[in-house]
mmCIF file of C-alpha atoms in Angstrom:
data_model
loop_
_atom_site.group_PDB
_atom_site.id
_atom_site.type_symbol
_atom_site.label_atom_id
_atom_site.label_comp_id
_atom_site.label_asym_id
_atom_site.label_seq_id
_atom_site.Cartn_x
_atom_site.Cartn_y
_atom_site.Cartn_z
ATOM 1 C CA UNK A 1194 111.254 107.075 118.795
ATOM 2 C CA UNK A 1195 113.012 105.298 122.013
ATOM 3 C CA UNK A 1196 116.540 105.028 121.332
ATOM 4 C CA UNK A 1197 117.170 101.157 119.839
ATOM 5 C CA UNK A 1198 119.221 98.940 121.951
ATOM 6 C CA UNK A 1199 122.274 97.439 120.059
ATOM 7 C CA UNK A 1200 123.780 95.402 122.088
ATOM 8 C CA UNK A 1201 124.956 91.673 121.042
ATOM 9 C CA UNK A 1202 124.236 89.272 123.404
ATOM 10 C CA UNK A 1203 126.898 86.406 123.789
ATOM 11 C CA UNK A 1204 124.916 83.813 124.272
ATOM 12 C CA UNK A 1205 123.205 84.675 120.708
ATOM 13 C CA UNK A 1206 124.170 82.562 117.894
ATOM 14 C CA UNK A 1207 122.350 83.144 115.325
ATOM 15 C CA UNK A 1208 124.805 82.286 112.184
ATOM 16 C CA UNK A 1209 128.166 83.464 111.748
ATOM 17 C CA UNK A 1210 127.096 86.004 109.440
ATOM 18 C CA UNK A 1211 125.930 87.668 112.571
ATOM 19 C CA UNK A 1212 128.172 86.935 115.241
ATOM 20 C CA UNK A 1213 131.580 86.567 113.279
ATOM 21 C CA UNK A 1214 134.019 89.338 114.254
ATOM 22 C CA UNK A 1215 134.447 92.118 111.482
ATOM 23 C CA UNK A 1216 138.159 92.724 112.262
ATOM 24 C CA UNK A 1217 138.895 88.789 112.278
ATOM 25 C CA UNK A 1218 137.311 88.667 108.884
ATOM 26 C CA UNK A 1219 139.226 91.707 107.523
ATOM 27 C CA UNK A 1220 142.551 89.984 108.748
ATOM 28 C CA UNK A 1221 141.925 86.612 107.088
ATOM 29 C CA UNK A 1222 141.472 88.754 103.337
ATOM 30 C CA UNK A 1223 137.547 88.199 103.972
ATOM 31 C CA UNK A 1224 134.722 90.160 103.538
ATOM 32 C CA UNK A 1225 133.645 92.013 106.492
ATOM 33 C CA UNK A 1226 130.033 90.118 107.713
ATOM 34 C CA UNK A 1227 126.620 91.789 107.131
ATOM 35 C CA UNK A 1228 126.014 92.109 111.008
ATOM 36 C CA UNK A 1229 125.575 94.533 113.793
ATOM 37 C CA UNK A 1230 128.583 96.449 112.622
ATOM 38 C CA UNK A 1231 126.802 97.871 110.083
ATOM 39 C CA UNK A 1232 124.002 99.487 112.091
ATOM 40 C CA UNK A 1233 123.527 102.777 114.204
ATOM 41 C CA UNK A 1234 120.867 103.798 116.446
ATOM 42 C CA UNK A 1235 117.967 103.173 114.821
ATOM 43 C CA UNK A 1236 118.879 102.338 111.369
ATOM 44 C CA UNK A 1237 121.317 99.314 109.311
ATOM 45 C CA UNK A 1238 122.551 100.106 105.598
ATOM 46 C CA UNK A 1239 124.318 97.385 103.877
ATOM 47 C CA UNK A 1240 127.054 98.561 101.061
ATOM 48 C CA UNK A 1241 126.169 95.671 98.750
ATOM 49 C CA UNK A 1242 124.568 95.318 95.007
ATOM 50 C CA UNK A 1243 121.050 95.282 94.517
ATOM 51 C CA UNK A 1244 119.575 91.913 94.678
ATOM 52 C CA UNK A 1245 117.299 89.820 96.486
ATOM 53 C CA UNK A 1246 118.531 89.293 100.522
ATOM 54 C CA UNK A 1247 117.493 87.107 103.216
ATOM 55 C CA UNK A 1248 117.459 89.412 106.773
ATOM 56 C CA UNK A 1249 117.656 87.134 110.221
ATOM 57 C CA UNK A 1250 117.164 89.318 113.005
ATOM 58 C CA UNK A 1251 117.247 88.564 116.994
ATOM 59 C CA UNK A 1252 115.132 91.446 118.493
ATOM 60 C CA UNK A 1253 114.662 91.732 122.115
ATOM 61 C CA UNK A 1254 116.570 92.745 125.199
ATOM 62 C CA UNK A 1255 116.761 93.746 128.817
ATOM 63 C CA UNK A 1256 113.436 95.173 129.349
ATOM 64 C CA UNK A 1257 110.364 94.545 127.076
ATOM 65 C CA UNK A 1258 110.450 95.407 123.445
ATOM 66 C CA UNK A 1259 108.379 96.413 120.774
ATOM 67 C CA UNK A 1260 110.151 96.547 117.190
ATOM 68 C CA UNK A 1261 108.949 97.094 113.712
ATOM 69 C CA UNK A 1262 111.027 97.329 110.752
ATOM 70 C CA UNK A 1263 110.473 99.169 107.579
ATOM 71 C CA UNK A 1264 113.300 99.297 104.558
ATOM 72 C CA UNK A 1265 113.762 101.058 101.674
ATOM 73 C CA UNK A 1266 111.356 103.680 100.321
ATOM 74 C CA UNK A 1267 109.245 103.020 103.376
ATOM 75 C CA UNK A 1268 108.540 99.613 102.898
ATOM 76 C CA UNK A 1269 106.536 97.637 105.839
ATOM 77 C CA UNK A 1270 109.017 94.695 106.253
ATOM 78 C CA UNK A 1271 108.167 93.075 109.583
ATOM 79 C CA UNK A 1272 105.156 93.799 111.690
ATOM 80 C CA UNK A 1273 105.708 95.314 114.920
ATOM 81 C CA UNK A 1274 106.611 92.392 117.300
ATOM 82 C CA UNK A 1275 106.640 92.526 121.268
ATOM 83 C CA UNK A 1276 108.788 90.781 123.599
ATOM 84 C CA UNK A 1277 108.756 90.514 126.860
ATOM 85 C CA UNK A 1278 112.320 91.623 128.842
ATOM 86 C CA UNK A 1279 115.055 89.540 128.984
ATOM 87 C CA UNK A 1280 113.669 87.813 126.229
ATOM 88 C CA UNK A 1281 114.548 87.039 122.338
ATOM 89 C CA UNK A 1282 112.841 86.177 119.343
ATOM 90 C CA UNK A 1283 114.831 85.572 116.012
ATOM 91 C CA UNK A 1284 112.568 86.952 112.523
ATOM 92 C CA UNK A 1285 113.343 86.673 109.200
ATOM 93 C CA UNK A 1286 112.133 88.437 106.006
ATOM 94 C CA UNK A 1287 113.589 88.684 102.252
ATOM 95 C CA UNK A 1288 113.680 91.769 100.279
ATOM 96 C CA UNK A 1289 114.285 92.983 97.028
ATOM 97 C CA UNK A 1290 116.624 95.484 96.803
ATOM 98 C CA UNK A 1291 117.463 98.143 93.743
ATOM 99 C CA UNK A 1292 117.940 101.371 92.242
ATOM 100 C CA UNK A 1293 115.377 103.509 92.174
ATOM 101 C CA UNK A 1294 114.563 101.784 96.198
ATOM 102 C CA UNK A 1295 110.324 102.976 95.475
ATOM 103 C CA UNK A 1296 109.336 104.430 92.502
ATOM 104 C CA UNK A 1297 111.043 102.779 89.166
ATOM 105 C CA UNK A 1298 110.942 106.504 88.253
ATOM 106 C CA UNK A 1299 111.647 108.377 91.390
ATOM 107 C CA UNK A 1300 114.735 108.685 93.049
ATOM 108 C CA UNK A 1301 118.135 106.981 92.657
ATOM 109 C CA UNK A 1302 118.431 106.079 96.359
ATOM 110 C CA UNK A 1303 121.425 103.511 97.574
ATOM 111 C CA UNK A 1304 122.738 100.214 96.715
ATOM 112 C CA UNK A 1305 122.118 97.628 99.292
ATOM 113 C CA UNK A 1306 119.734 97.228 102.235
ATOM 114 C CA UNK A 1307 118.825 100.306 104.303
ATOM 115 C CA UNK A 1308 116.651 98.928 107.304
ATOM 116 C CA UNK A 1309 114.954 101.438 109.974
ATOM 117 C CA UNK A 1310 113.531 100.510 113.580
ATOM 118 C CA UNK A 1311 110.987 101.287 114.824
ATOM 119 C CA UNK A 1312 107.496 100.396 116.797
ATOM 120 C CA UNK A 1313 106.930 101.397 120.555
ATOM 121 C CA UNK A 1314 110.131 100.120 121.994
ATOM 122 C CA UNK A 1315 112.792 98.972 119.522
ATOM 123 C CA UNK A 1316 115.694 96.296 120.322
ATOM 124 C CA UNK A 1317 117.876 94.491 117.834
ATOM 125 C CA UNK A 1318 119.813 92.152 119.427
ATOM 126 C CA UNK A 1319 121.199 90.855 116.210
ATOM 127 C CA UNK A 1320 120.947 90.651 112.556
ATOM 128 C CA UNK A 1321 122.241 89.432 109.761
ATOM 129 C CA UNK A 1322 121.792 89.222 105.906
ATOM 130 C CA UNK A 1323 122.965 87.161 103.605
ATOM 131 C CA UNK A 1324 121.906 86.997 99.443
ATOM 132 C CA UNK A 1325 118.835 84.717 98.606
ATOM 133 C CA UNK A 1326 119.735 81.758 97.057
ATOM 134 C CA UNK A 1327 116.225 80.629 96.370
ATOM 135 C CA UNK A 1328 113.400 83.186 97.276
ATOM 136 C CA UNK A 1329 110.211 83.154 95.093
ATOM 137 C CA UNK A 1330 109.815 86.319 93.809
ATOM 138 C CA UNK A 1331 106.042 88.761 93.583
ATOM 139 C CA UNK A 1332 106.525 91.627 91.362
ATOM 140 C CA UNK A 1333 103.882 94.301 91.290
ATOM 141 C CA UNK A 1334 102.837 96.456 88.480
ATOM 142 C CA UNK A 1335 100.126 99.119 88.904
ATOM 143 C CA UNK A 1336 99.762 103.101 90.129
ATOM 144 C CA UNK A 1337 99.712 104.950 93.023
ATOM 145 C CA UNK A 1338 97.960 102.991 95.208
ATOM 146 C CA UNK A 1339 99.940 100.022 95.101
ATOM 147 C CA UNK A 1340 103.584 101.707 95.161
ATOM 148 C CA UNK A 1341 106.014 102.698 97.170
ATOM 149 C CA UNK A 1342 105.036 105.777 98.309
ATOM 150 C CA UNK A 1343 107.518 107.620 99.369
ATOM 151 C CA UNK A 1344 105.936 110.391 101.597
ATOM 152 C CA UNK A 1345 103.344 110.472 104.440
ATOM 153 C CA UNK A 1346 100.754 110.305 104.870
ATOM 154 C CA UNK A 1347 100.666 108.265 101.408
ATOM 155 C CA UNK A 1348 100.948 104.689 101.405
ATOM 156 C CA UNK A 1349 100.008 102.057 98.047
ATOM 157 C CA UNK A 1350 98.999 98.489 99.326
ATOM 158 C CA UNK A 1351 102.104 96.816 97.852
ATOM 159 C CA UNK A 1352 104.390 99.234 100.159
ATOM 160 C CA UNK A 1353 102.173 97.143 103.141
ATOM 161 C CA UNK A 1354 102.056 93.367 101.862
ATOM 162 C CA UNK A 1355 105.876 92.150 102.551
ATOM 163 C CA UNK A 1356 105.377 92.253 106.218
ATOM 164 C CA UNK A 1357 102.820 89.668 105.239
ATOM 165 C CA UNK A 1358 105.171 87.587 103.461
ATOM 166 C CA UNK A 1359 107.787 85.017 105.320
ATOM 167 C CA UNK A 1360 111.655 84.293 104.721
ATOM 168 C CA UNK A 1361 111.543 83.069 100.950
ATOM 169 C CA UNK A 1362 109.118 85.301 99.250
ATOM 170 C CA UNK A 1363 110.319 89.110 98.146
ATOM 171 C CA UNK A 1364 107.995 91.379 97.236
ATOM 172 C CA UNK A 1365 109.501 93.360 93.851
ATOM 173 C CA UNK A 1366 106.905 96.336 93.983
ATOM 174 C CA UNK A 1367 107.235 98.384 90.513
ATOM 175 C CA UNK A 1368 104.133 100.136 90.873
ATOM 176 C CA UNK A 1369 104.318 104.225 89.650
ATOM 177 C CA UNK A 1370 102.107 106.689 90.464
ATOM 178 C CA UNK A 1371 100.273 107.762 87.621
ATOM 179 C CA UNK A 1372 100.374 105.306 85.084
ATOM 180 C CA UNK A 1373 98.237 103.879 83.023
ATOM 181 C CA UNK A 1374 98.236 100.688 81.101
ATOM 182 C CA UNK A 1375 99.424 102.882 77.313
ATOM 183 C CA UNK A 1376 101.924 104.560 79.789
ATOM 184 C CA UNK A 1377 103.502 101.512 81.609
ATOM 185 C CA UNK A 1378 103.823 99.663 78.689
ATOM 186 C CA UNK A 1379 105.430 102.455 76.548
ATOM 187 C CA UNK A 1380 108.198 103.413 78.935
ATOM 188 C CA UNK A 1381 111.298 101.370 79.000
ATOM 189 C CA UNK A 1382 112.069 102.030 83.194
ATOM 190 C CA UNK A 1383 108.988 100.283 84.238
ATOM 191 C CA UNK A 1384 107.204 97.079 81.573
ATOM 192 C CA UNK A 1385 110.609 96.483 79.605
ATOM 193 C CA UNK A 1386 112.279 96.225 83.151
ATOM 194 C CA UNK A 1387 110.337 94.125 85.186
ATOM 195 C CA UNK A 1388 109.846 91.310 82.314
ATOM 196 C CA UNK A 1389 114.029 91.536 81.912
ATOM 197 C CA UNK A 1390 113.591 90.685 85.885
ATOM 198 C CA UNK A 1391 110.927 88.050 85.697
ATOM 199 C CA UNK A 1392 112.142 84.396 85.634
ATOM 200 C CA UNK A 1393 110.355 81.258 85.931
ATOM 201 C CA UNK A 1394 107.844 80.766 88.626
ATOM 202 C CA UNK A 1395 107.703 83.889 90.000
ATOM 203 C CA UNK A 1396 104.654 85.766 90.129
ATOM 204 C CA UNK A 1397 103.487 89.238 88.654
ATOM 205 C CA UNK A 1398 100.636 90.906 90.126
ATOM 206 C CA UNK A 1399 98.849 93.459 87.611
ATOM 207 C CA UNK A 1400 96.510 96.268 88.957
ATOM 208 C CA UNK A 1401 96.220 99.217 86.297
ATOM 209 C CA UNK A 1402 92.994 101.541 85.947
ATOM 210 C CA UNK A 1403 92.904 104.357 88.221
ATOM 211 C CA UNK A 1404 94.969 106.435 85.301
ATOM 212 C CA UNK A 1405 92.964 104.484 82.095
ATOM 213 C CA UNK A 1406 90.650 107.776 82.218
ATOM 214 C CA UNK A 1407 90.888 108.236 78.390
ATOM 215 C CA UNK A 1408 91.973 104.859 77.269
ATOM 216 C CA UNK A 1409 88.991 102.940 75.199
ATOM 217 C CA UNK A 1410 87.967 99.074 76.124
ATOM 218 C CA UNK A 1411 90.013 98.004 72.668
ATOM 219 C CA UNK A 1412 93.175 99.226 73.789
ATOM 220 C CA UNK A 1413 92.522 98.827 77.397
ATOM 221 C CA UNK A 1414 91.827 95.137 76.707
ATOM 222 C CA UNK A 1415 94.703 94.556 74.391
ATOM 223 C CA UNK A 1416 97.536 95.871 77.107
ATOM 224 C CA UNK A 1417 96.164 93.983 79.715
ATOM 225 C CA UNK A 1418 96.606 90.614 77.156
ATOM 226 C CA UNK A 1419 100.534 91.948 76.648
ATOM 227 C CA UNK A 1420 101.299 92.149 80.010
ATOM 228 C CA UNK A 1421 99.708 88.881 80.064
ATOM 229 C CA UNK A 1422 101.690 87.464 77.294
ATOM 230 C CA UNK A 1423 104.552 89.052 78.086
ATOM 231 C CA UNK A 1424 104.762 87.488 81.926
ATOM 232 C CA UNK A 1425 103.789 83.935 80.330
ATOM 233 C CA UNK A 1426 106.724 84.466 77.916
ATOM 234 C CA UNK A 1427 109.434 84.722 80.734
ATOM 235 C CA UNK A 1428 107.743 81.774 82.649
ATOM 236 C CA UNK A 1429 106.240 84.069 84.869
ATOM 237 C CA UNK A 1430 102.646 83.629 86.199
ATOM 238 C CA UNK A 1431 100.385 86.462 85.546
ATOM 239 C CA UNK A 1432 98.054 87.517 88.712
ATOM 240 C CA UNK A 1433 95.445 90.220 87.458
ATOM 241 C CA UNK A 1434 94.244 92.218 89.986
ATOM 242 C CA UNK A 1435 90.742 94.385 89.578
ATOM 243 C CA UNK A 1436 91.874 98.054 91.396
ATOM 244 C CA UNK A 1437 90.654 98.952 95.192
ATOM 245 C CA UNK A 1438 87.368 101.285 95.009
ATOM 246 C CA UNK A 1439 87.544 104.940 95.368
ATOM 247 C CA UNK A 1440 85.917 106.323 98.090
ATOM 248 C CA UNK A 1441 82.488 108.358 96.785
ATOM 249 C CA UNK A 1442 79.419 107.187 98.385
ATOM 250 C CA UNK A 1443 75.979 107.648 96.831
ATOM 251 C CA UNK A 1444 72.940 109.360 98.874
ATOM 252 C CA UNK A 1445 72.295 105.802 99.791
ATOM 253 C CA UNK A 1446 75.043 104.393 101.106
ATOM 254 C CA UNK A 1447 76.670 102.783 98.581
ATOM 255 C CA UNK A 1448 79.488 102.770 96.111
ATOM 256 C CA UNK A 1449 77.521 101.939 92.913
ATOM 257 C CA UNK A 1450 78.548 104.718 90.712
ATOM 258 C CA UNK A 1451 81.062 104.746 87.436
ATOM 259 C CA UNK A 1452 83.713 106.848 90.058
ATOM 260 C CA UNK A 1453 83.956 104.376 92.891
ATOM 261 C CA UNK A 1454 83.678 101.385 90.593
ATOM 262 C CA UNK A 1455 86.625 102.830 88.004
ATOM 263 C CA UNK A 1456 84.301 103.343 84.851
ATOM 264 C CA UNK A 1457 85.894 105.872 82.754
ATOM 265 C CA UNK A 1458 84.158 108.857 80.931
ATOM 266 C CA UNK A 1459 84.103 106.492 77.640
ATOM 267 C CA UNK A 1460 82.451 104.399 79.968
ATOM 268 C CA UNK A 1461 84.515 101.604 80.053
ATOM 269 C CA UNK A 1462 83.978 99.383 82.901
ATOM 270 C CA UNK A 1463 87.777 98.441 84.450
ATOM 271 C CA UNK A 1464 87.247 96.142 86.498
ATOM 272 C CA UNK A 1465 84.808 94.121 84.417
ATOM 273 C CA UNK A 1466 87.076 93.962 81.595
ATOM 274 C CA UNK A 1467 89.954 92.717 83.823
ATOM 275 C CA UNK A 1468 87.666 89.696 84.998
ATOM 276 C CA UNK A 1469 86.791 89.169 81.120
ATOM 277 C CA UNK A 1470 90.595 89.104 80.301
ATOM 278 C CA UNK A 1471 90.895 86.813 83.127
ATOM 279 C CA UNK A 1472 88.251 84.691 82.051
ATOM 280 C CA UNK A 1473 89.237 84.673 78.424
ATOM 281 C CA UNK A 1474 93.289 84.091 79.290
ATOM 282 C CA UNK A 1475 92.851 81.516 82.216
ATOM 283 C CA UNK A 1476 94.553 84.456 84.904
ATOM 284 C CA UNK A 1477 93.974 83.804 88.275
ATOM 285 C CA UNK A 1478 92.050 86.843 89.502
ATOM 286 C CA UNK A 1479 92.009 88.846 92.479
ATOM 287 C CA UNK A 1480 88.714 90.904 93.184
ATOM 288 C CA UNK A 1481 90.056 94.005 94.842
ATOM 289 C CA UNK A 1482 87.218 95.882 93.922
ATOM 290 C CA UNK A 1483 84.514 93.823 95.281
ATOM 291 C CA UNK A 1484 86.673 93.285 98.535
ATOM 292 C CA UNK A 1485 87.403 96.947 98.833
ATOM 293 C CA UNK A 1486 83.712 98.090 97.956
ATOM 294 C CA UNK A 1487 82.061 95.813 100.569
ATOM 295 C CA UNK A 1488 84.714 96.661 103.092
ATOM 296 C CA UNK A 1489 84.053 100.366 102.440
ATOM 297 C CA UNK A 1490 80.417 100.324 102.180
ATOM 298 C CA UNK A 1491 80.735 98.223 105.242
ATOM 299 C CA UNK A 1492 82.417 100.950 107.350
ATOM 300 C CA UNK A 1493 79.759 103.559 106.210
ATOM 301 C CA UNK A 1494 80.655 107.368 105.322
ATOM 302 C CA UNK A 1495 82.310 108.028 108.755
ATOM 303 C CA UNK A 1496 83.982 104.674 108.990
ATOM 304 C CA UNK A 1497 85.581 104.599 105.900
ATOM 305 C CA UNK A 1498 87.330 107.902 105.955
ATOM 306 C CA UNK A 1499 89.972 106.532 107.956
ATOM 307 C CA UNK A 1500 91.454 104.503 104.639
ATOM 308 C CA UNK A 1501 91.686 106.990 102.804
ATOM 309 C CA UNK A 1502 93.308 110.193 102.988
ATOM 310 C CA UNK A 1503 89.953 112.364 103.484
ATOM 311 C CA UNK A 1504 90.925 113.742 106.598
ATOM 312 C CA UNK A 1505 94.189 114.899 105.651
ATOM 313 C CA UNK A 1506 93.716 115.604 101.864
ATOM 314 C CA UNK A 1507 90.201 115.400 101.542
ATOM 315 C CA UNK A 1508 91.192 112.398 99.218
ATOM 316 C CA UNK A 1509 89.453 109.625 97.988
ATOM 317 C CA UNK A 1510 91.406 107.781 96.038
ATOM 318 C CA UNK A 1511 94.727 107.418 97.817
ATOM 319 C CA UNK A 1512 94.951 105.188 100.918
ATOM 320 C CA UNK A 1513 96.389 106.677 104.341
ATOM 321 C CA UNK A 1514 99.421 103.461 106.064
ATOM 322 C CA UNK A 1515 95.968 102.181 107.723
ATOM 323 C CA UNK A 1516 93.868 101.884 104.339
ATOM 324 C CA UNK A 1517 96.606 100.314 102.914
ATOM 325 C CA UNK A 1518 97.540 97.686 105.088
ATOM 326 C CA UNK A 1519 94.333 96.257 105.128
ATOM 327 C CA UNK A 1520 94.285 96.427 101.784
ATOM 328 C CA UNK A 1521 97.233 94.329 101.675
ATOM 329 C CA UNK A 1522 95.778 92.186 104.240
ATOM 330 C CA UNK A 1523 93.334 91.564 101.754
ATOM 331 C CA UNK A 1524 95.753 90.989 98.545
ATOM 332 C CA UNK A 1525 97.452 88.271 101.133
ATOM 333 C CA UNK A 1526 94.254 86.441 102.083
ATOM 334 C CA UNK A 1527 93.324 85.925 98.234
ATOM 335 C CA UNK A 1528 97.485 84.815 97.287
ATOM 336 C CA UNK A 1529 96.394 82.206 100.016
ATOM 337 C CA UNK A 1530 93.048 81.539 99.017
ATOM 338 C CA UNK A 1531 94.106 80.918 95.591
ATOM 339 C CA UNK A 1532 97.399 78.710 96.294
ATOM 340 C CA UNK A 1533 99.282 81.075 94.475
ATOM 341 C CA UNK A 1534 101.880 81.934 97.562
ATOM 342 C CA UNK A 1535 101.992 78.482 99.975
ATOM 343 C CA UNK A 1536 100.157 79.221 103.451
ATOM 344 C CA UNK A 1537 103.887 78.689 105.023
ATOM 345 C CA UNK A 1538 105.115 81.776 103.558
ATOM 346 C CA UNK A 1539 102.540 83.704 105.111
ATOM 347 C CA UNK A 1540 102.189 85.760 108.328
ATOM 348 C CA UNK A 1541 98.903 85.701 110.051
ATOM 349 C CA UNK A 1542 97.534 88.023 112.326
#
């Protein structure tokens, strides 16, 4: 990684949260600002409480850029973005921050925002954060291929989607990795927290089935109607969401077995009971598995290894950073498609 340029430009004045002076502040009995001061090389950490922030950055400086940031447990925050030299663009992007940063049940990690630069030529010119007065808020339950992963070559889909998402809208990803809908709801550091966090308006997305492998269509049924219930009781607004395909092609060509499709060995078909329950409940649905099975069949037994982690792991479940940022490409066109995020909040392209 190319050393990142830190330099503050006078002419930039992006809010006084960036440009006031630390010192100044200090001497006046203020808080120091959340600016440049609080960055190194390549990296910005932010000694504040967990919360939801708003992040305005100017990137760009003498000679031509290329910057991408990622945050937290390796969090895709802001695609990588090019400019030209001598030039500056100003980006913004809100994120949720907490403790455990990934995993609800991984590691502690640190209070406050911890940002990292990177892409083919980083510059920061400038940043600043501030808390988010009004940000709509997209929390995500599900496994391990939606979380925060926090190793390569792994990567969940919801660890992709905020760089997809505009100023305003925080992606609150409490996704584990190998849980299923008994043990989600059962353990008080994932279900019992989010729906403490969940007020009204925001949005829950719910993708659990990869780890049902012993749960019958009863039970399965009945937790995905309390996580239903239980997001409609905070004033949230339930999003279920069938699970992406697993990667296990038949002799010809296609995915139409129980593994890809998620039917466990009770036979319980996943992600047709999650469009009954949608049906049944009024949920807006996403259809990850028929956008993930026609993009996979699609791509053909070669073509598709590449979102997955065959190559590395000989894995077919998990997705590499590539398979999962389509993936989330995917999640966004549908949040669109459905009016469920407005088209102004999203990034394009």
């Amino acid at each position: 990684m190319r050393r990142l340029a830190l330099a503050v430009s006078a002419a930039l004045t992006l809010t006084a949260v960036c440009t006031a002076d630390p010192a100044a502040a200090r001497a006046h009995g203020g808080p120091a600002p959340l600016g440049i001061a609080n960055c190194t090389a390549n990296a910005c950490h932010f000694d504040v409480p967990p919360g939801t922030y708003d992040v305005r950055l100017v990137l760009g400086g003498d000679t031509a850029s290329s910057t991408a940031v990622t945050g937290e447990t390796r969090r895709a925050l802001l695609p990588e973005t090019a400019v030209p030299a001598g030039g500056r663009v100003t980006r913004g992007f809100t994120v949720d921050v907490r403790t455990p940063e990934g995993e609800p049940t991984g590691a502690e990690g640190t209070a406050g925002p911890d940002l990292t630069f990177g892409g083919t030529a980083p510059a920061l010119a400038a940043i600043g954060v501030t808390p988010a007065r009004h940000a709509h808020r997209l929390f995500l339950v599900g496994d391990s291929t939606v979380c925060d992963q926090p190793g390569e070559p792994y990567a969940g889909w919801g660890q992709e989607l905020p760089q997809y998402l505009r100023e305003g809208v925080a992606v609150a990803n409490h996704a584990d990795s190998g849980e299923s809908t008994v043990t989600y709801l059962g353990n008080p550091l994932l279900w019992a927290t989010v729906q403490a966090r969940v007020r009204p308006g925001d949005l829950v997305l719910i993708q659990l089935a990869h780890n049902d492998k012993t749960t019958d269509e009863v039970t399965y049924r009945a937790n995905l109607e309390t996580l239903v219930a239980g997001v409609r009781e905070k004033g949230g607004r339930p999003v279920l969401v069938t699970p992406i395909v697993r990667r296990w092609f038949n002799a010809d060509g296609t995915l139409d077995n129980g593994t890809a499709l998620l039917v466990n060995g009770l036979g319980v078909d996943h992600p047709a009971v999650i469009r009954s329950v949608a049906a049944d409940r009024d949920v807006p649905l996403i259809d990850l598995t028929a956008r993930t099975k026609a993009l996979v069949e699609s791509l053909g037994v070669e073509g598709s290894k590449a979102l997955y982690l065959y190559n590395e792991k000989r894995d077919n479940t998990h997705t590499s950073v590539h398979g999962a940022t389509v993936y989330a490409e995917s999640v966004r066109d549908e949040l669109v498609a459905r009016h469920l995020v407005p088209e102004g909040m999203v990034r394009v392209g």
